[in-house]
Short mmCIF file of C-alpha atoms and ligand atoms in Angstrom, two decimals:
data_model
loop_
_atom_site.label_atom_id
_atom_site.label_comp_id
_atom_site.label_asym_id
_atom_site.label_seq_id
_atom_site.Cartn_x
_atom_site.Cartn_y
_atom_site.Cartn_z
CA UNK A 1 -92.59 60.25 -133.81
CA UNK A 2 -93.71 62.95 -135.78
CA UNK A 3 -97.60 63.74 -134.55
CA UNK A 4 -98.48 64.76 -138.29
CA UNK A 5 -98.63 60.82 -138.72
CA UNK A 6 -99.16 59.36 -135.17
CA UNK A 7 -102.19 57.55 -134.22
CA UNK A 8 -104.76 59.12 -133.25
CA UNK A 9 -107.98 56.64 -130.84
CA UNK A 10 -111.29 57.94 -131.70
CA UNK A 11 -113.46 55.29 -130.04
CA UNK A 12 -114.33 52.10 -129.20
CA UNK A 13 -115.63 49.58 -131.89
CA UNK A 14 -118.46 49.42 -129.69
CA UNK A 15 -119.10 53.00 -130.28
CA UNK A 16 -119.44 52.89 -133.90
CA UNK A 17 -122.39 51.10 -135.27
CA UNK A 18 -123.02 50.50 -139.04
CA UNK A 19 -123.92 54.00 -140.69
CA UNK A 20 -122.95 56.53 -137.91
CA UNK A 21 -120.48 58.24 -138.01
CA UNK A 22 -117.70 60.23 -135.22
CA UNK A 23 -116.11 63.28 -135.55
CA UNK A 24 -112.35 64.04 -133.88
CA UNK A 25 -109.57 66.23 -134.33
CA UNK A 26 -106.23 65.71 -135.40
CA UNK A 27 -103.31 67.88 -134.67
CA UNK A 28 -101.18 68.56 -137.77
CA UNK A 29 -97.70 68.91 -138.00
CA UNK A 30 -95.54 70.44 -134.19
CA UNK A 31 -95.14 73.14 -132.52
CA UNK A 32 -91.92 74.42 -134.14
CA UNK A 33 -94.17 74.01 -137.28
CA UNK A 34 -97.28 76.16 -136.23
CA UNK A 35 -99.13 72.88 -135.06
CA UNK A 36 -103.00 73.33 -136.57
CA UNK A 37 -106.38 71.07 -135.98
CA UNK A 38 -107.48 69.24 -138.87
CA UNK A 39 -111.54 67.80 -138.16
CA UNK A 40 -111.56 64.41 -139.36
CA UNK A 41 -114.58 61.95 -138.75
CA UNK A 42 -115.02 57.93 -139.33
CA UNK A 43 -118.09 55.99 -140.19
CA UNK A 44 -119.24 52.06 -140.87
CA UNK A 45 -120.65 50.76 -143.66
CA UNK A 46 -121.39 47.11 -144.04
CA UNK A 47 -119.19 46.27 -141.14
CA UNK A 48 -116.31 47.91 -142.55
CA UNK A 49 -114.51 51.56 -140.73
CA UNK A 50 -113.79 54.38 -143.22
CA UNK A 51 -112.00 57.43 -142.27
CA UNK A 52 -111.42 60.83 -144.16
CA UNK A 53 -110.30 64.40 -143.25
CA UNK A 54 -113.38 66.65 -142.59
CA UNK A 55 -112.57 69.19 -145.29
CA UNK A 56 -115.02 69.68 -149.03
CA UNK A 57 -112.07 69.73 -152.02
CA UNK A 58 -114.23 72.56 -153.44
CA UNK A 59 -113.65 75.28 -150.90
CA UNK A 60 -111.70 73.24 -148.33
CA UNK A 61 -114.53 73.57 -145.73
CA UNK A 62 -115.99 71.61 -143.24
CA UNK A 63 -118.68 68.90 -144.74
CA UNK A 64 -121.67 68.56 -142.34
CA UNK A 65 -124.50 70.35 -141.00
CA UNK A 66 -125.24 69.06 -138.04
CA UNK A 67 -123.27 66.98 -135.78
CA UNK A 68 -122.46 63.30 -136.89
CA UNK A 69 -124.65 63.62 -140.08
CA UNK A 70 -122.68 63.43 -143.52
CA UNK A 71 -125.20 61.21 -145.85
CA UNK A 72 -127.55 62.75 -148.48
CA UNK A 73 -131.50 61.85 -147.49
CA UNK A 74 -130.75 58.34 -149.45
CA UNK A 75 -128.07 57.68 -147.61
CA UNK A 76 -125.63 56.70 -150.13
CA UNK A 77 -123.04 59.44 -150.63
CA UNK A 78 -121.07 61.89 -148.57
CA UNK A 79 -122.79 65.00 -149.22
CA UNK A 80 -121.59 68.45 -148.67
CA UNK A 81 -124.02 70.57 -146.69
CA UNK A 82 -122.66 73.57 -148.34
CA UNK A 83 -122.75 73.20 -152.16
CA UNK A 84 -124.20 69.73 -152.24
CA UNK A 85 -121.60 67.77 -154.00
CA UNK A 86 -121.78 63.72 -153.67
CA UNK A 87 -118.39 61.91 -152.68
CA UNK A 88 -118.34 57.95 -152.52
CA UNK A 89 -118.35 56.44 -149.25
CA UNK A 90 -115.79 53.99 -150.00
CA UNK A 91 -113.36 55.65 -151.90
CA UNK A 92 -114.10 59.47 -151.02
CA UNK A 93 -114.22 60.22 -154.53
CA UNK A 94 -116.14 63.35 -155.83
CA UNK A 95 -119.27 62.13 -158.51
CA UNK A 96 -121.40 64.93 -158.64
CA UNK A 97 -120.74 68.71 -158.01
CA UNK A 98 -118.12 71.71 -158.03
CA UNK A 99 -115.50 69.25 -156.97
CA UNK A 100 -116.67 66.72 -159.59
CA UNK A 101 -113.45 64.28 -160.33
CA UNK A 102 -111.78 65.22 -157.03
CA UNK A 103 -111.30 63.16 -153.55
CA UNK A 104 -111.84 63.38 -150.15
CA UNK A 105 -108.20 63.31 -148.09
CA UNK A 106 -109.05 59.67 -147.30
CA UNK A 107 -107.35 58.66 -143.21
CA UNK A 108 -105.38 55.19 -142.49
CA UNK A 109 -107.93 53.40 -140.21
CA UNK A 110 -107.07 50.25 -137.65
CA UNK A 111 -109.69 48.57 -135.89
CA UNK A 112 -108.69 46.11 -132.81
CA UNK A 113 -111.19 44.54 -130.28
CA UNK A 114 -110.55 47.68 -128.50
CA UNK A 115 -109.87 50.80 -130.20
CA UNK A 116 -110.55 52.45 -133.42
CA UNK A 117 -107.59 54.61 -134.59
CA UNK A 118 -107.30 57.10 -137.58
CA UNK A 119 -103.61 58.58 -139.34
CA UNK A 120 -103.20 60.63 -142.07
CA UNK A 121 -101.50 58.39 -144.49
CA UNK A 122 -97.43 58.86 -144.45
S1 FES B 201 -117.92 73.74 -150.31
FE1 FES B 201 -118.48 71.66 -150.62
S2 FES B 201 -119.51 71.69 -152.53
FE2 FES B 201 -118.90 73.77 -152.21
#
């Protein structure tokens, strides 16, 4: 299988409690094909897992600050440490900012009772 759209475990369920968030890396692409790191990170909101690549549409940069923190102080958008745009949690879309009108590269996500897995969408 192609690794550009394998599975890739980030944690247990257990790990993840509503409104945190974990970071991971995905490889992108083989080795014939100059294999590269995309950052990635998954968070839960009202029970439910979200997933998107860790990457601002606006200058294609990393998102957070500090560690595991993605939320403006009112914790209710995605916020870009670097310009400040606001991106919807659920949909990853771009309301406010440079990027206005544009997305987040939004991740497949599968929970099971013992795993929670991320893919970039085929
Ligand atoms: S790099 Fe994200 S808003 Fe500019």
């Amino acid at each position: 299988m192609n690794a550009h759209h394998s599975w890739h475990t980030v944690c247990s369920p257990d790990d993840l409690a509503d409104d945190s968030f974990r970071e991971f890396t995905l490889i992108k692409g083989s080795a014939e094909d100059q294999t590269t790191e995309q950052r990635g990170f998954v968070f839960r909101r009202s029970g439910k897992v979200y997933g998107y690549l860790n990457r601002c549409p606006h200058l294609g940069i990393e998102l957070n600050w500090m560690p595991g923190r993605f939320m403006d102080s009112d914790n209710c958008f995605i916020q870009c440490s670097t310009h400040g745009a606001l991106f919807l949690p659920d949909s990853g879309e771009c309301i406010a900012g440079p990027c206005q009108g544009e997305a987040l590269t939004p991740l497949d996500v599968a929970e099971s009772r013992d795993s929670i897995q991320v893919r970039r969408p085929e």
